[in-house]
Every structure is written in structure tokens, then in C-alpha cells.
Amino acid sequence: MLGNLKGLLVTLQTMFRKPVTVQYPKEHLPVASRYMGFPVLMWDKQLEEPFCTGCMVCVRNCPTQCMSAVMKDNPHHAEGKSPRRKIVESFSINLGRCILCGMCVDVCNFDAIEMSHQHELSKYGRNDNRVNLEKLLEAGKKYQEESGSVEAAP
Amino acid sequence: MVESRSEAPLDMVQMMVNMGPQHPSTHGVFRMVLGIDGERVVSVDPHIGYLHRGSEKLCEGELYTQIVTLFDRMDYLSNFNNELAFCMAVEKLMALQVPERAEYIRVIMCELNRIASHLMFFGTMGLDTGAITPVLYAFRDRERVQSLFEAVSGARMMHNYIRVGGVKEDLPEDFRQRMAKLMPQLKQGIEEGDRLLSFSEIFLARNKGIGVIDGKTAISYGMSGPALRASGVPMDVRKDEPYSVYNRFDFGIPIGEKGDCWDRYYVRIEEMRQSLRIVEQAMAQMPDGPISTPVRGVLRPPRGEAYARAENPRGEIGVYLVSDGSDKPYRVKVRPPSFCNLVALKYLLRDCYVADCVVILGSLDVVLGEVDR
């Protein structure tokens, strides 16, 4: 009898509890602030150019060789607008290969690459997981807005 | 003619049954070809290698900092413990001193990972014996541990957090509050699980006296970890050859009596309680200070070799590292606890019933990612 009542009490307690289930594609669980999602490139708002100089240190340190970068002379530097002599010309990451280890963020000397909170891998197109500089910067701007991330020193 | 045939004695025919590699209770991709005579297993032919990724060979082509990511993926249920074993080997080779705080962070993370791994075992052991509920409770608690990992390292499973010379970054600011909330929840969860499954009559009937192995045989097969301790051998690297700061904590090593499936199961339950004790003590003792010893430039350990051993949730993991002085190792050999425990399978499965195969394999708690590497 007592056992039955105890069991009933547990049932009653769980009856008035909020459901634990999260309706995934519609709702998302919040991720931790340190969460390592796909890498993105950060945008220097003051100088209106990316932080990345295309120095390739992340490319060399990537365990899966999922990224590539090309460097060019910074046209803004020639005009005297920016202290950066070199800047990234093109950058591409194969997100299907990326293992989200955060090694690129560790080795970057300019804090130009960050791990975003974006973690969904499924895309509509066959090659949509290959992202170029444009997409990376776009995602970076979005991440900067969302997280209010600190501006890196140029 | 027909009558005379029915009077003749029946022939004993051995039948081969293929179990796996896609069998849900092989915990990965493991294949056993069982030779059965009626309900009894008379021969077993294990096949491994379905998850072979060549991790050891891959290590030879990667920088020392990159190899940590490969060790994450070796035993994917106890990532921190694996990272620690590799980092310890490199630190031994370079004679690097790890800061106190980093050691404590490592111990806390490893012990929590041990609890998470054993919770997983607890759940799947229930599933193997036909109890569906425990796995739900186990996963509820494991999820809590993993969300803590996410807050600390940024990833739920593949952390890449323990680095050569320390850890990646300091604990988050709200770590103590989170732990204060997590510890009672884990304690309660473990007790709840224990009450739910351990002494259930069906569970006892499925586990008691099944797959018995005595201590001497277990050692001769090279078993280690909970599977060996269940046979009554108190062998634990954390006590025998304390690494990190394990010599500063007061904890016990649970051992079993008979070495049957139930002992192997209960040793792990008890081990979770001991791990909680270690975490509590480590949280109380943890000093402030730096979290890593900076290494200038690319890691280039001096010429030589080192062997580091650590206690995984599955047993003793050993990393043998040979360096030729360059930025990549010459050879990395791993002594995987799962593989060495799996060797005893042939002995354990002799003359058991087909239905018990699942339980015996489950009680060894192998992770195929580590067996095949």
C-alpha cells in the first residue's frame, strides 16, 4: 500500500513537470559559450576588411587538411587606410572534412578565425559544405553579432 | 526403410551462427562466428577490423599537437583519459613539468569521463539483459556530464582539451556552481540505477555465474581494468603507479569475488562512487595558478622513447612513443585495454549458451574504435 502511494507520488510529480523533449528542427537547445562549431572568419569592423592575412598557419596545422588560403597585397595598405600589408584573397574550407578540433583558432596569430556556434552539417546542395571566403565572412559577421565577441587587435 | 532410419541415433551436427558485425549488442562492429551444438557454444571465431582507421600509422604523419585529436577518436567513450595517456607520454619524453592546476583539471575531467563511460556501460548492460529502462536513466545522467564537458572544452565528445604541457584553457567561471549542482545529481542517479537494476531477480539470473574467469587466468590473458578487478585482483594503475596527482586522493579499488558477469558489472557501479569521491577531493584541493607550461615553437621532443600508462575506464592504456627528434613521432604504439580484454572472449565463451554470449561480451565493455584503432 505504502509502496503504491510512493509510486503514485512520483507519477504526480512528473505529471506537473515541463516536458523534457525539445522539438529539434523547430527549437534548439542553447549551446555553451565555448562550444566549437564550424570555423568562421572574423570581420574587422573598423577597417572594413577581414582580420585574416592568408598566412596559411591554420592550413598547415589543420589535422585533416580541410582548408586552403591564398594571400595578396592589401590594396587598402597602398592607399594608407590599413596597417595590414597582406590580406586574404581567397579562403575555402570543406566543412564535411572539418573535425571541429579548434586547432586553427589556437594557432592563428591575428585572431582571425573563430569557432562559431553553427553545427548543422546537412545542406541542400552537393557541394554546399565547401565554403568560400564570402560565406565564411558572412557567417563570421553573424557570429560576431550573436556572441558580441571581442574585437581583436589589428 | 523409413522405420529403420528413425531408429538410428541422430548425428551431432555443428552449426555455424554468424553474430555481427551489424548486431546491436556487439557494441560496435564486431563479428563472432559461433559454432553451436544445440544451444551450446562449442567454438568461437572472433573477427575484428571493421572499424580499422589506421590511427597508429596516421600518428606518424601528424604533428604532436594534432595527434591528440586522433586519440580522442580511439576510445570514443573516454576521450579525456586517452588524451591524457598520449600527453603524458610526450611530457615524459620532453621532461615537461605540468602545472598543479592543470593536473587537477585533468583528474577531474578524467574521473567525470570515467563516470560517463561507466554510465553508458550500465545502460547497455541493462539492454543486453533485456531491461530497457536503465539506459534511459543512464543517458539522462551522462547527458549532464557531457553538457559540463561542453561548457569546459567546447565539445561534447571530441574535446581536444588536454594538451602537451597542460590543458587548453582554464575552467569556466561558473564551474564550481555547475559542479555543486552536478555532483548530487550524479550521486542520486547512480544510487537510483543501482537500486533499479543491480539486484533485480531477472538481472541476477542472467548474470550470476555466467562467464566466470579466475584472477590467474585473467592475468595470463592480459586483462586489465574492471574486468580484471572483478576476478579479485586489485590492480589499478592509479594505485600501483600513480600518475598525475592520483597519489593525493583517498579512494578505494573495488574488487569482485568470482569474476562472473555480475561482478564485472558491480565493480563498475562501485567504481563510479569512488570516482565521485576523487572528484570531490580534487575540487576541494584544486589550487589556483597557470594551466599550462608554454612550449616555444613547434613541439620537437628529443630523440628517444617513452612509455606512459594510465587507467582508462576499460583498463590500462599504454602509449609507447618513439621520437627521432623531428616534429612528428617515429612510431606510436597503443596498448588498448579493450583489445586485451577481448582476447579473453574465447575462454569466456566456451560452453556457454548462445543467449549468454551477448551478456558476456557486454560485460567486458569493449569499444571497437579502440580494438581496431
JSON list of N, CA, C and O in Angstrom, two decimals, chain A residues 67-91:
[
{"chain": "A", "resi": 67, "resn": "MET", "atom": "N", "xyz": [41.28, 22.92, -45.21]},
{"chain": "A", "resi": 67, "resn": "MET", "atom": "CA", "xyz": [41.17, 24.32, -45.65]},
{"chain": "A", "resi": 67, "resn": "MET", "atom": "C", "xyz": [42.35, 24.73, -46.52]},
{"chain": "A", "resi": 67, "resn": "MET", "atom": "O", "xyz": [43.39, 24.08, -46.54]},
{"chain": "A", "resi": 68, "resn": "SER", "atom": "N", "xyz": [42.13, 25.82, -47.25]},
{"chain": "A", "resi": 68, "resn": "SER", "atom": "CA", "xyz": [43.21, 26.37, -48.05]},
{"chain": "A", "resi": 68, "resn": "SER", "atom": "C", "xyz": [43.04, 27.89, -48.09]},
{"chain": "A", "resi": 68, "resn": "SER", "atom": "O", "xyz": [41.93, 28.40, -47.96]},
{"chain": "A", "resi": 69, "resn": "ALA", "atom": "N", "xyz": [44.14, 28.60, -48.27]},
{"chain": "A", "resi": 69, "resn": "ALA", "atom": "CA", "xyz": [44.09, 30.06, -48.26]},
{"chain": "A", "resi": 69, "resn": "ALA", "atom": "C", "xyz": [45.09, 30.62, -49.25]},
{"chain": "A", "resi": 69, "resn": "ALA", "atom": "O", "xyz": [46.11, 29.99, -49.54]},
{"chain": "A", "resi": 70, "resn": "VAL", "atom": "N", "xyz": [44.78, 31.79, -49.79]},
{"chain": "A", "resi": 70, "resn": "VAL", "atom": "CA", "xyz": [45.70, 32.49, -50.70]},
{"chain": "A", "resi": 70, "resn": "VAL", "atom": "C", "xyz": [45.86, 33.93, -50.19]},
{"chain": "A", "resi": 70, "resn": "VAL", "atom": "O", "xyz": [44.89, 34.55, -49.77]},
{"chain": "A", "resi": 71, "resn": "MET", "atom": "N", "xyz": [47.09, 34.40, -50.23]},
{"chain": "A", "resi": 71, "resn": "MET", "atom": "CA", "xyz": [47.40, 35.74, -49.72]},
{"chain": "A", "resi": 71, "resn": "MET", "atom": "C", "xyz": [47.56, 36.71, -50.89]},
{"chain": "A", "resi": 71, "resn": "MET", "atom": "O", "xyz": [47.91, 36.32, -51.99]},
{"chain": "A", "resi": 72, "resn": "LYS", "atom": "N", "xyz": [47.27, 38.02, -50.64]},
{"chain": "A", "resi": 72, "resn": "LYS", "atom": "CA", "xyz": [47.56, 39.03, -51.67]},
{"chain": "A", "resi": 72, "resn": "LYS", "atom": "C", "xyz": [48.00, 40.32, -51.00]},
{"chain": "A", "resi": 72, "resn": "LYS", "atom": "O", "xyz": [47.87, 40.47, -49.77]},
{"chain": "A", "resi": 73, "resn": "ASP", "atom": "N", "xyz": [48.53, 41.26, -51.79]},
{"chain": "A", "resi": 73, "resn": "ASP", "atom": "CA", "xyz": [48.88, 42.56, -51.23]},
{"chain": "A", "resi": 73, "resn": "ASP", "atom": "C", "xyz": [47.59, 43.31, -50.91]},
{"chain": "A", "resi": 73, "resn": "ASP", "atom": "O", "xyz": [46.64, 43.28, -51.68]},
{"chain": "A", "resi": 74, "resn": "ASN", "atom": "N", "xyz": [47.58, 43.99, -49.77]},
{"chain": "A", "resi": 74, "resn": "ASN", "atom": "CA", "xyz": [46.37, 44.68, -49.37]},
{"chain": "A", "resi": 74, "resn": "ASN", "atom": "C", "xyz": [46.24, 46.01, -50.12]},
{"chain": "A", "resi": 74, "resn": "ASN", "atom": "O", "xyz": [47.09, 46.90, -49.94]},
{"chain": "A", "resi": 75, "resn": "PRO", "atom": "N", "xyz": [45.22, 46.17, -50.94]},
{"chain": "A", "resi": 75, "resn": "PRO", "atom": "CA", "xyz": [45.06, 47.45, -51.64]},
{"chain": "A", "resi": 75, "resn": "PRO", "atom": "C", "xyz": [44.83, 48.61, -50.68]},
{"chain": "A", "resi": 75, "resn": "PRO", "atom": "O", "xyz": [45.28, 49.73, -50.93]},
{"chain": "A", "resi": 76, "resn": "HIS", "atom": "N", "xyz": [44.20, 48.34, -49.54]},
{"chain": "A", "resi": 76, "resn": "HIS", "atom": "CA", "xyz": [43.95, 49.39, -48.53]},
{"chain": "A", "resi": 76, "resn": "HIS", "atom": "C", "xyz": [45.25, 49.90, -47.94]},
{"chain": "A", "resi": 76, "resn": "HIS", "atom": "O", "xyz": [45.37, 51.06, -47.57]},
{"chain": "A", "resi": 77, "resn": "HIS", "atom": "N", "xyz": [46.23, 49.01, -47.85]},
{"chain": "A", "resi": 77, "resn": "HIS", "atom": "CA", "xyz": [47.53, 49.43, -47.28]},
{"chain": "A", "resi": 77, "resn": "HIS", "atom": "C", "xyz": [48.23, 50.40, -48.22]},
{"chain": "A", "resi": 77, "resn": "HIS", "atom": "O", "xyz": [48.83, 51.39, -47.79]},
{"chain": "A", "resi": 78, "resn": "ALA", "atom": "N", "xyz": [48.13, 50.14, -49.53]},
{"chain": "A", "resi": 78, "resn": "ALA", "atom": "CA", "xyz": [48.75, 51.03, -50.52]},
{"chain": "A", "resi": 78, "resn": "ALA", "atom": "C", "xyz": [48.12, 52.42, -50.45]},
{"chain": "A", "resi": 78, "resn": "ALA", "atom": "O", "xyz": [48.81, 53.44, -50.60]},
{"chain": "A", "resi": 79, "resn": "GLU", "atom": "N", "xyz": [46.81, 52.42, -50.15]},
{"chain": "A", "resi": 79, "resn": "GLU", "atom": "CA", "xyz": [46.14, 53.72, -50.03]},
{"chain": "A", "resi": 79, "resn": "GLU", "atom": "C", "xyz": [46.36, 54.36, -48.67]},
{"chain": "A", "resi": 79, "resn": "GLU", "atom": "O", "xyz": [45.93, 55.49, -48.42]},
{"chain": "A", "resi": 80, "resn": "GLY", "atom": "N", "xyz": [47.00, 53.61, -47.78]},
{"chain": "A", "resi": 80, "resn": "GLY", "atom": "CA", "xyz": [47.29, 54.16, -46.45]},
{"chain": "A", "resi": 80, "resn": "GLY", "atom": "C", "xyz": [46.14, 54.05, -45.48]},
{"chain": "A", "resi": 80, "resn": "GLY", "atom": "O", "xyz": [46.14, 54.68, -44.43]},
{"chain": "A", "resi": 81, "resn": "LYS", "atom": "N", "xyz": [45.12, 53.23, -45.82]},
{"chain": "A", "resi": 81, "resn": "LYS", "atom": "CA", "xyz": [43.97, 53.13, -44.93]},
{"chain": "A", "resi": 81, "resn": "LYS", "atom": "C", "xyz": [44.13, 52.05, -43.87]},
{"chain": "A", "resi": 81, "resn": "LYS", "atom": "O", "xyz": [43.45, 52.07, -42.85]},
{"chain": "A", "resi": 82, "resn": "SER", "atom": "N", "xyz": [45.02, 51.09, -44.15]},
{"chain": "A", "resi": 82, "resn": "SER", "atom": "CA", "xyz": [45.10, 49.94, -43.24]},
{"chain": "A", "resi": 82, "resn": "SER", "atom": "C", "xyz": [46.56, 49.62, -42.93]},
{"chain": "A", "resi": 82, "resn": "SER", "atom": "O", "xyz": [47.44, 49.76, -43.78]},
{"chain": "A", "resi": 83, "resn": "PRO", "atom": "N", "xyz": [46.81, 49.19, -41.69]},
{"chain": "A", "resi": 83, "resn": "PRO", "atom": "CA", "xyz": [48.19, 48.79, -41.36]},
{"chain": "A", "resi": 83, "resn": "PRO", "atom": "C", "xyz": [48.54, 47.40, -41.88]},
{"chain": "A", "resi": 83, "resn": "PRO", "atom": "O", "xyz": [49.69, 46.98, -41.80]},
{"chain": "A", "resi": 84, "resn": "ARG", "atom": "N", "xyz": [47.57, 46.66, -42.39]},
{"chain": "A", "resi": 84, "resn": "ARG", "atom": "CA", "xyz": [47.84, 45.30, -42.87]},
{"chain": "A", "resi": 84, "resn": "ARG", "atom": "C", "xyz": [48.46, 45.34, -44.26]},
{"chain": "A", "resi": 84, "resn": "ARG", "atom": "O", "xyz": [47.85, 45.83, -45.20]},
{"chain": "A", "resi": 85, "resn": "ARG", "atom": "N", "xyz": [49.65, 44.79, -44.35]},
{"chain": "A", "resi": 85, "resn": "ARG", "atom": "CA", "xyz": [50.30, 44.81, -45.67]},
{"chain": "A", "resi": 85, "resn": "ARG", "atom": "C", "xyz": [49.73, 43.73, -46.59]},
{"chain": "A", "resi": 85, "resn": "ARG", "atom": "O", "xyz": [49.56, 43.91, -47.77]},
{"chain": "A", "resi": 86, "resn": "LYS", "atom": "N", "xyz": [49.45, 42.58, -45.96]},
{"chain": "A", "resi": 86, "resn": "LYS", "atom": "CA", "xyz": [48.91, 41.45, -46.76]},
{"chain": "A", "resi": 86, "resn": "LYS", "atom": "C", "xyz": [47.50, 41.16, -46.29]},
{"chain": "A", "resi": 86, "resn": "LYS", "atom": "O", "xyz": [47.16, 41.41, -45.12]},
{"chain": "A", "resi": 87, "resn": "ILE", "atom": "N", "xyz": [46.74, 40.62, -47.18]},
{"chain": "A", "resi": 87, "resn": "ILE", "atom": "CA", "xyz": [45.37, 40.27, -46.79]},
{"chain": "A", "resi": 87, "resn": "ILE", "atom": "C", "xyz": [44.95, 39.01, -47.55]},
{"chain": "A", "resi": 87, "resn": "ILE", "atom": "O", "xyz": [45.58, 38.65, -48.56]},
{"chain": "A", "resi": 88, "resn": "VAL", "atom": "N", "xyz": [43.90, 38.37, -47.04]},
{"chain": "A", "resi": 88, "resn": "VAL", "atom": "CA", "xyz": [43.48, 37.12, -47.66]},
{"chain": "A", "resi": 88, "resn": "VAL", "atom": "C", "xyz": [42.77, 37.40, -48.98]},
{"chain": "A", "resi": 88, "resn": "VAL", "atom": "O", "xyz": [41.98, 38.33, -49.10]},
{"chain": "A", "resi": 89, "resn": "GLU", "atom": "N", "xyz": [43.14, 36.61, -49.98]},
{"chain": "A", "resi": 89, "resn": "GLU", "atom": "CA", "xyz": [42.45, 36.76, -51.27]},
{"chain": "A", "resi": 89, "resn": "GLU", "atom": "C", "xyz": [41.32, 35.76, -51.39]},
{"chain": "A", "resi": 89, "resn": "GLU", "atom": "O", "xyz": [40.21, 36.10, -51.73]},
{"chain": "A", "resi": 90, "resn": "SER", "atom": "N", "xyz": [41.66, 34.51, -51.10]},
{"chain": "A", "resi": 90, "resn": "SER", "atom": "CA", "xyz": [40.59, 33.51, -51.11]},
{"chain": "A", "resi": 90, "resn": "SER", "atom": "C", "xyz": [40.84, 32.52, -49.98]},
{"chain": "A", "resi": 90, "resn": "SER", "atom": "O", "xyz": [41.98, 32.31, -49.57]},
{"chain": "A", "resi": 91, "resn": "PHE", "atom": "N", "xyz": [39.79, 31.95, -49.52]},
{"chain": "A", "resi": 91, "resn": "PHE", "atom": "CA", "xyz": [39.87, 31.02, -48.38]},
{"chain": "A", "resi": 91, "resn": "PHE", "atom": "C", "xyz": [38.76, 30.00, -48.58]},
{"chain": "A", "resi": 91, "resn": "PHE", "atom": "O", "xyz": [37.64, 30.39, -48.92]}
]
